Amino acid sequence: MDNNDLSFHGKVLYTGIEKCPPVCGRDSLHVIEILYNDPAFGDLILYSNQCDYCGYRRVDIHYLNSRGGLSG
Ligand SMILES: [Zn+2]
C-alpha cells in the first residue's frame, strides 16, 4: 500500500527479538525502530525496547538532522 496518511507518518525500519542484556538476559526483548519525519525536528528514529519476560522497557530517540536552531 502506498497510502501516506498524515496522522501516521512513521515508518517501521526494523522489528525483532533480541536478548535482554540489562536485566534478565533472555531472548524476549522486542526491538522496534521507527523512522519519523517531523516537520519541526526533521528525521528522527525512535528505538523502543520491551522485554516480555521481566518487563524491562526503554525508549531512545535519535535525531538525524542536527540543524536545529532552538538554542540560537
Ligand atoms: Zn528482560
Short mmCIF file of N, CA, C and O and ligand atoms in Angstrom, two decimals:
data_model
loop_
_atom_site.label_atom_id
_atom_site.label_comp_id
_atom_site.label_asym_id
_atom_site.label_seq_id
_atom_site.Cartn_x
_atom_site.Cartn_y
_atom_site.Cartn_z
N MET A 1 0.84 -1.20 0.00
CA MET A 1 0.00 0.00 0.00
C MET A 1 0.88 1.26 0.00
O MET A 1 1.86 1.34 0.71
N ASP A 2 0.49 2.24 -0.76
CA ASP A 2 1.27 3.46 -0.87
C ASP A 2 0.50 4.64 -0.30
O ASP A 2 0.58 5.75 -0.78
N ASN A 3 -0.25 4.37 0.74
CA ASN A 3 -1.12 5.39 1.29
C ASN A 3 -0.42 6.12 2.43
O ASN A 3 -0.25 5.58 3.51
N ASN A 4 0.03 7.33 2.18
CA ASN A 4 0.70 8.11 3.21
C ASN A 4 -0.32 8.95 3.97
O ASN A 4 -0.79 9.95 3.49
N ASP A 5 -0.60 8.51 5.16
CA ASP A 5 -1.55 9.23 5.97
C ASP A 5 -0.80 10.17 6.91
O ASP A 5 0.16 9.78 7.56
N LEU A 6 -1.24 11.41 6.99
CA LEU A 6 -0.55 12.39 7.83
C LEU A 6 -0.64 12.04 9.30
O LEU A 6 0.22 12.41 10.09
N SER A 7 -1.68 11.33 9.68
CA SER A 7 -1.85 11.01 11.08
C SER A 7 -0.88 9.92 11.52
O SER A 7 -0.64 9.72 12.69
N PHE A 8 -0.29 9.23 10.57
CA PHE A 8 0.70 8.20 10.92
C PHE A 8 1.82 8.27 9.91
O PHE A 8 1.77 7.64 8.86
N HIS A 9 2.82 9.09 10.24
CA HIS A 9 3.91 9.25 9.27
C HIS A 9 5.18 8.59 9.75
O HIS A 9 6.28 8.99 9.42
N GLY A 10 5.03 7.58 10.56
CA GLY A 10 6.18 6.81 10.98
C GLY A 10 6.37 5.62 10.06
O GLY A 10 5.42 5.08 9.52
N LYS A 11 7.63 5.21 9.89
CA LYS A 11 7.93 4.07 9.05
C LYS A 11 8.76 3.08 9.85
O LYS A 11 9.82 3.43 10.36
N VAL A 12 8.27 1.87 9.93
CA VAL A 12 8.97 0.86 10.70
C VAL A 12 10.20 0.40 9.93
O VAL A 12 10.11 -0.10 8.81
N LEU A 13 11.37 0.61 10.55
CA LEU A 13 12.61 0.22 9.91
C LEU A 13 13.01 -1.20 10.28
O LEU A 13 13.58 -1.93 9.48
N TYR A 14 12.73 -1.57 11.51
CA TYR A 14 13.21 -2.86 11.98
C TYR A 14 12.37 -3.33 13.16
O TYR A 14 12.02 -2.55 14.04
N THR A 15 12.05 -4.59 13.15
CA THR A 15 11.45 -5.21 14.33
C THR A 15 12.12 -6.56 14.54
O THR A 15 12.47 -7.24 13.57
N GLY A 16 12.31 -6.92 15.77
CA GLY A 16 12.95 -8.20 16.02
C GLY A 16 12.98 -8.53 17.49
O GLY A 16 12.60 -7.73 18.33
N ILE A 17 13.43 -9.75 17.76
CA ILE A 17 13.57 -10.21 19.12
C ILE A 17 15.06 -10.32 19.44
O ILE A 17 15.80 -10.97 18.70
N GLU A 18 15.46 -9.66 20.51
CA GLU A 18 16.87 -9.71 20.89
C GLU A 18 17.00 -10.07 22.36
O GLU A 18 16.02 -10.17 23.09
N LYS A 19 18.24 -10.25 22.77
CA LYS A 19 18.49 -10.60 24.15
C LYS A 19 18.34 -9.37 25.04
O LYS A 19 18.69 -8.27 24.66
N CYS A 20 17.82 -9.58 26.22
CA CYS A 20 17.60 -8.51 27.18
C CYS A 20 18.83 -8.43 28.09
O CYS A 20 18.90 -9.12 29.10
N PRO A 21 19.80 -7.62 27.70
CA PRO A 21 21.07 -7.64 28.43
C PRO A 21 21.03 -7.04 29.82
O PRO A 21 21.72 -7.52 30.71
N PRO A 22 20.26 -5.98 30.06
CA PRO A 22 20.43 -5.30 31.35
C PRO A 22 19.78 -6.03 32.52
O PRO A 22 20.16 -5.80 33.65
N VAL A 23 18.81 -6.85 32.24
CA VAL A 23 18.05 -7.39 33.37
C VAL A 23 18.07 -8.92 33.40
O VAL A 23 18.73 -9.53 34.24
N CYS A 24 17.34 -9.55 32.50
CA CYS A 24 17.12 -10.98 32.64
C CYS A 24 17.95 -11.81 31.68
O CYS A 24 18.16 -12.99 31.91
N GLY A 25 18.44 -11.20 30.59
CA GLY A 25 19.32 -11.92 29.68
C GLY A 25 18.62 -12.94 28.81
O GLY A 25 19.27 -13.74 28.14
N ARG A 26 17.30 -12.94 28.78
CA ARG A 26 16.58 -13.89 27.95
C ARG A 26 16.27 -13.29 26.59
O ARG A 26 16.25 -12.08 26.42
N ASP A 27 16.00 -14.16 25.63
CA ASP A 27 15.71 -13.70 24.28
C ASP A 27 14.24 -13.32 24.15
O ASP A 27 13.48 -13.93 23.42
N SER A 28 13.86 -12.32 24.91
CA SER A 28 12.46 -11.92 24.88
C SER A 28 12.31 -10.41 24.80
O SER A 28 11.30 -9.85 25.20
N LEU A 29 13.36 -9.76 24.28
CA LEU A 29 13.32 -8.32 24.17
C LEU A 29 12.84 -7.92 22.77
O LEU A 29 13.50 -8.20 21.78
N HIS A 30 11.67 -7.30 22.73
CA HIS A 30 11.12 -6.86 21.45
C HIS A 30 11.74 -5.52 21.08
O HIS A 30 11.64 -4.56 21.84
N VAL A 31 12.37 -5.48 19.93
CA VAL A 31 13.03 -4.27 19.47
C VAL A 31 12.29 -3.72 18.26
O VAL A 31 12.03 -4.44 17.30
N ILE A 32 11.95 -2.44 18.33
CA ILE A 32 11.28 -1.78 17.21
C ILE A 32 12.00 -0.47 16.91
O ILE A 32 12.30 0.29 17.82
N GLU A 33 12.29 -0.26 15.65
CA GLU A 33 12.87 1.01 15.23
C GLU A 33 11.92 1.65 14.23
O GLU A 33 11.57 1.05 13.22
N ILE A 34 11.53 2.87 14.53
CA ILE A 34 10.59 3.57 13.67
C ILE A 34 11.20 4.89 13.22
O ILE A 34 11.71 5.65 14.04
N LEU A 35 11.14 5.13 11.93
CA LEU A 35 11.63 6.39 11.37
C LEU A 35 10.48 7.37 11.26
O LEU A 35 9.46 7.08 10.62
N TYR A 36 10.63 8.51 11.90
CA TYR A 36 9.63 9.56 11.81
C TYR A 36 10.19 10.75 11.04
O TYR A 36 11.38 11.06 11.15
N ASN A 37 9.33 11.38 10.32
CA ASN A 37 9.71 12.63 9.67
C ASN A 37 8.86 13.73 10.25
O ASN A 37 7.71 13.91 9.91
N ASP A 38 9.48 14.45 11.17
CA ASP A 38 8.76 15.50 11.87
C ASP A 38 9.05 16.83 11.21
O ASP A 38 10.21 17.17 10.98
N PRO A 39 8.03 17.62 10.90
CA PRO A 39 8.24 18.90 10.22
C PRO A 39 9.07 19.87 11.05
O PRO A 39 9.73 20.75 10.50
N ALA A 40 9.04 19.74 12.36
CA ALA A 40 9.79 20.65 13.22
C ALA A 40 11.20 20.16 13.50
O ALA A 40 12.15 20.94 13.50
N PHE A 41 11.35 18.87 13.71
CA PHE A 41 12.64 18.34 14.13
C PHE A 41 13.36 17.58 13.02
O PHE A 41 14.48 17.13 13.20
N GLY A 42 12.69 17.40 11.88
CA GLY A 42 13.31 16.65 10.82
C GLY A 42 13.18 15.15 11.05
O GLY A 42 12.28 14.70 11.75
N ASP A 43 14.11 14.41 10.46
CA ASP A 43 14.06 12.96 10.61
C ASP A 43 14.56 12.54 11.98
O ASP A 43 15.58 13.03 12.46
N LEU A 44 13.85 11.62 12.57
CA LEU A 44 14.30 11.06 13.84
C LEU A 44 13.93 9.59 13.88
O LEU A 44 13.00 9.14 13.22
N ILE A 45 14.71 8.84 14.63
CA ILE A 45 14.46 7.41 14.77
C ILE A 45 14.10 7.11 16.22
O ILE A 45 14.81 7.53 17.14
N LEU A 46 12.99 6.41 16.38
CA LEU A 46 12.55 6.02 17.70
C LEU A 46 12.91 4.55 17.93
O LEU A 46 12.49 3.68 17.17
N TYR A 47 13.73 4.31 18.96
CA TYR A 47 14.08 2.95 19.32
C TYR A 47 13.26 2.56 20.54
O TYR A 47 13.34 3.20 21.58
N SER A 48 12.48 1.51 20.39
CA SER A 48 11.67 1.05 21.50
C SER A 48 12.03 -0.39 21.83
O SER A 48 11.96 -1.27 20.98
N ASN A 49 12.44 -0.62 23.08
CA ASN A 49 12.76 -1.96 23.54
C ASN A 49 11.83 -2.35 24.66
O ASN A 49 11.62 -1.58 25.59
N GLN A 50 11.28 -3.53 24.58
CA GLN A 50 10.43 -4.01 25.67
C GLN A 50 10.62 -5.51 25.84
O GLN A 50 10.56 -6.27 24.88
N CYS A 51 10.83 -5.91 27.09
CA CYS A 51 11.05 -7.31 27.39
C CYS A 51 9.78 -7.93 27.94
O CYS A 51 9.21 -7.44 28.92
N ASP A 52 9.34 -9.00 27.28
CA ASP A 52 8.14 -9.68 27.75
C ASP A 52 8.36 -10.40 29.07
O ASP A 52 7.44 -10.62 29.84
N TYR A 53 9.60 -10.79 29.31
CA TYR A 53 9.86 -11.65 30.45
C TYR A 53 9.94 -10.87 31.75
O TYR A 53 9.29 -11.22 32.74
N CYS A 54 10.75 -9.81 31.74
CA CYS A 54 10.98 -9.10 33.00
C CYS A 54 10.31 -7.73 33.04
O CYS A 54 10.31 -7.07 34.06
N GLY A 55 9.76 -7.30 31.90
CA GLY A 55 9.07 -6.03 31.89
C GLY A 55 9.97 -4.83 31.65
O GLY A 55 9.52 -3.69 31.73
N TYR A 56 11.24 -5.09 31.37
CA TYR A 56 12.17 -4.01 31.09
C TYR A 56 11.71 -3.22 29.88
O TYR A 56 11.26 -3.78 28.88
N ARG A 57 11.81 -1.90 29.98
CA ARG A 57 11.39 -1.05 28.88
C ARG A 57 12.34 0.10 28.71
O ARG A 57 12.81 0.69 29.69
N ARG A 58 12.62 0.45 27.48
CA ARG A 58 13.49 1.57 27.22
C ARG A 58 13.13 2.17 25.86
O ARG A 58 12.89 1.46 24.90
N VAL A 59 13.12 3.49 25.81
CA VAL A 59 12.86 4.18 24.55
C VAL A 59 13.94 5.21 24.33
O VAL A 59 14.28 5.98 25.23
N ASP A 60 14.53 5.19 23.15
CA ASP A 60 15.54 6.17 22.79
C ASP A 60 15.13 6.88 21.51
O ASP A 60 14.51 6.29 20.64
N ILE A 61 15.50 8.14 21.44
CA ILE A 61 15.22 8.90 20.23
C ILE A 61 16.53 9.45 19.69
O ILE A 61 17.31 10.06 20.43
N HIS A 62 16.78 9.19 18.42
CA HIS A 62 17.98 9.72 17.78
C HIS A 62 17.56 10.69 16.67
O HIS A 62 16.79 10.32 15.79
N TYR A 63 18.07 11.89 16.76
CA TYR A 63 17.77 12.88 15.74
C TYR A 63 18.80 12.80 14.62
O TYR A 63 20.00 12.84 14.88
N LEU A 64 18.31 12.67 13.40
CA LEU A 64 19.21 12.52 12.26
C LEU A 64 19.65 13.87 11.72
O LEU A 64 20.76 14.03 11.24
N ASN A 65 18.79 14.85 11.83
CA ASN A 65 19.13 16.19 11.36
C ASN A 65 19.52 17.07 12.54
O ASN A 65 18.71 17.34 13.40
N SER A 66 20.76 17.51 12.55
CA SER A 66 21.23 18.30 13.70
C SER A 66 21.33 19.77 13.32
O SER A 66 22.26 20.45 13.69
N ARG A 67 20.37 20.23 12.54
CA ARG A 67 20.42 21.62 12.10
C ARG A 67 19.46 22.49 12.90
O ARG A 67 19.17 23.60 12.53
N GLY A 68 18.98 21.95 14.01
CA GLY A 68 18.00 22.69 14.79
C GLY A 68 18.59 23.96 15.36
O GLY A 68 19.71 23.99 15.84
N GLY A 69 17.82 25.04 15.34
CA GLY A 69 18.31 26.31 15.86
C GLY A 69 17.55 26.75 17.08
O GLY A 69 17.31 27.91 17.28
N LEU A 70 17.19 25.77 17.91
CA LEU A 70 16.35 26.10 19.06
C LEU A 70 17.08 26.95 20.08
O LEU A 70 16.51 27.81 20.72
N SER A 71 18.39 26.72 20.22
CA SER A 71 19.13 27.44 21.25
C SER A 71 19.97 28.55 20.62
O SER A 71 21.01 28.93 21.13
N GLY A 72 19.52 29.05 19.51
CA GLY A 72 20.20 30.17 18.88
C GLY A 72 21.35 29.73 18.02
O GLY A 72 22.24 30.48 17.76
ZN ZN B 1 14.27 -8.95 30.31
#
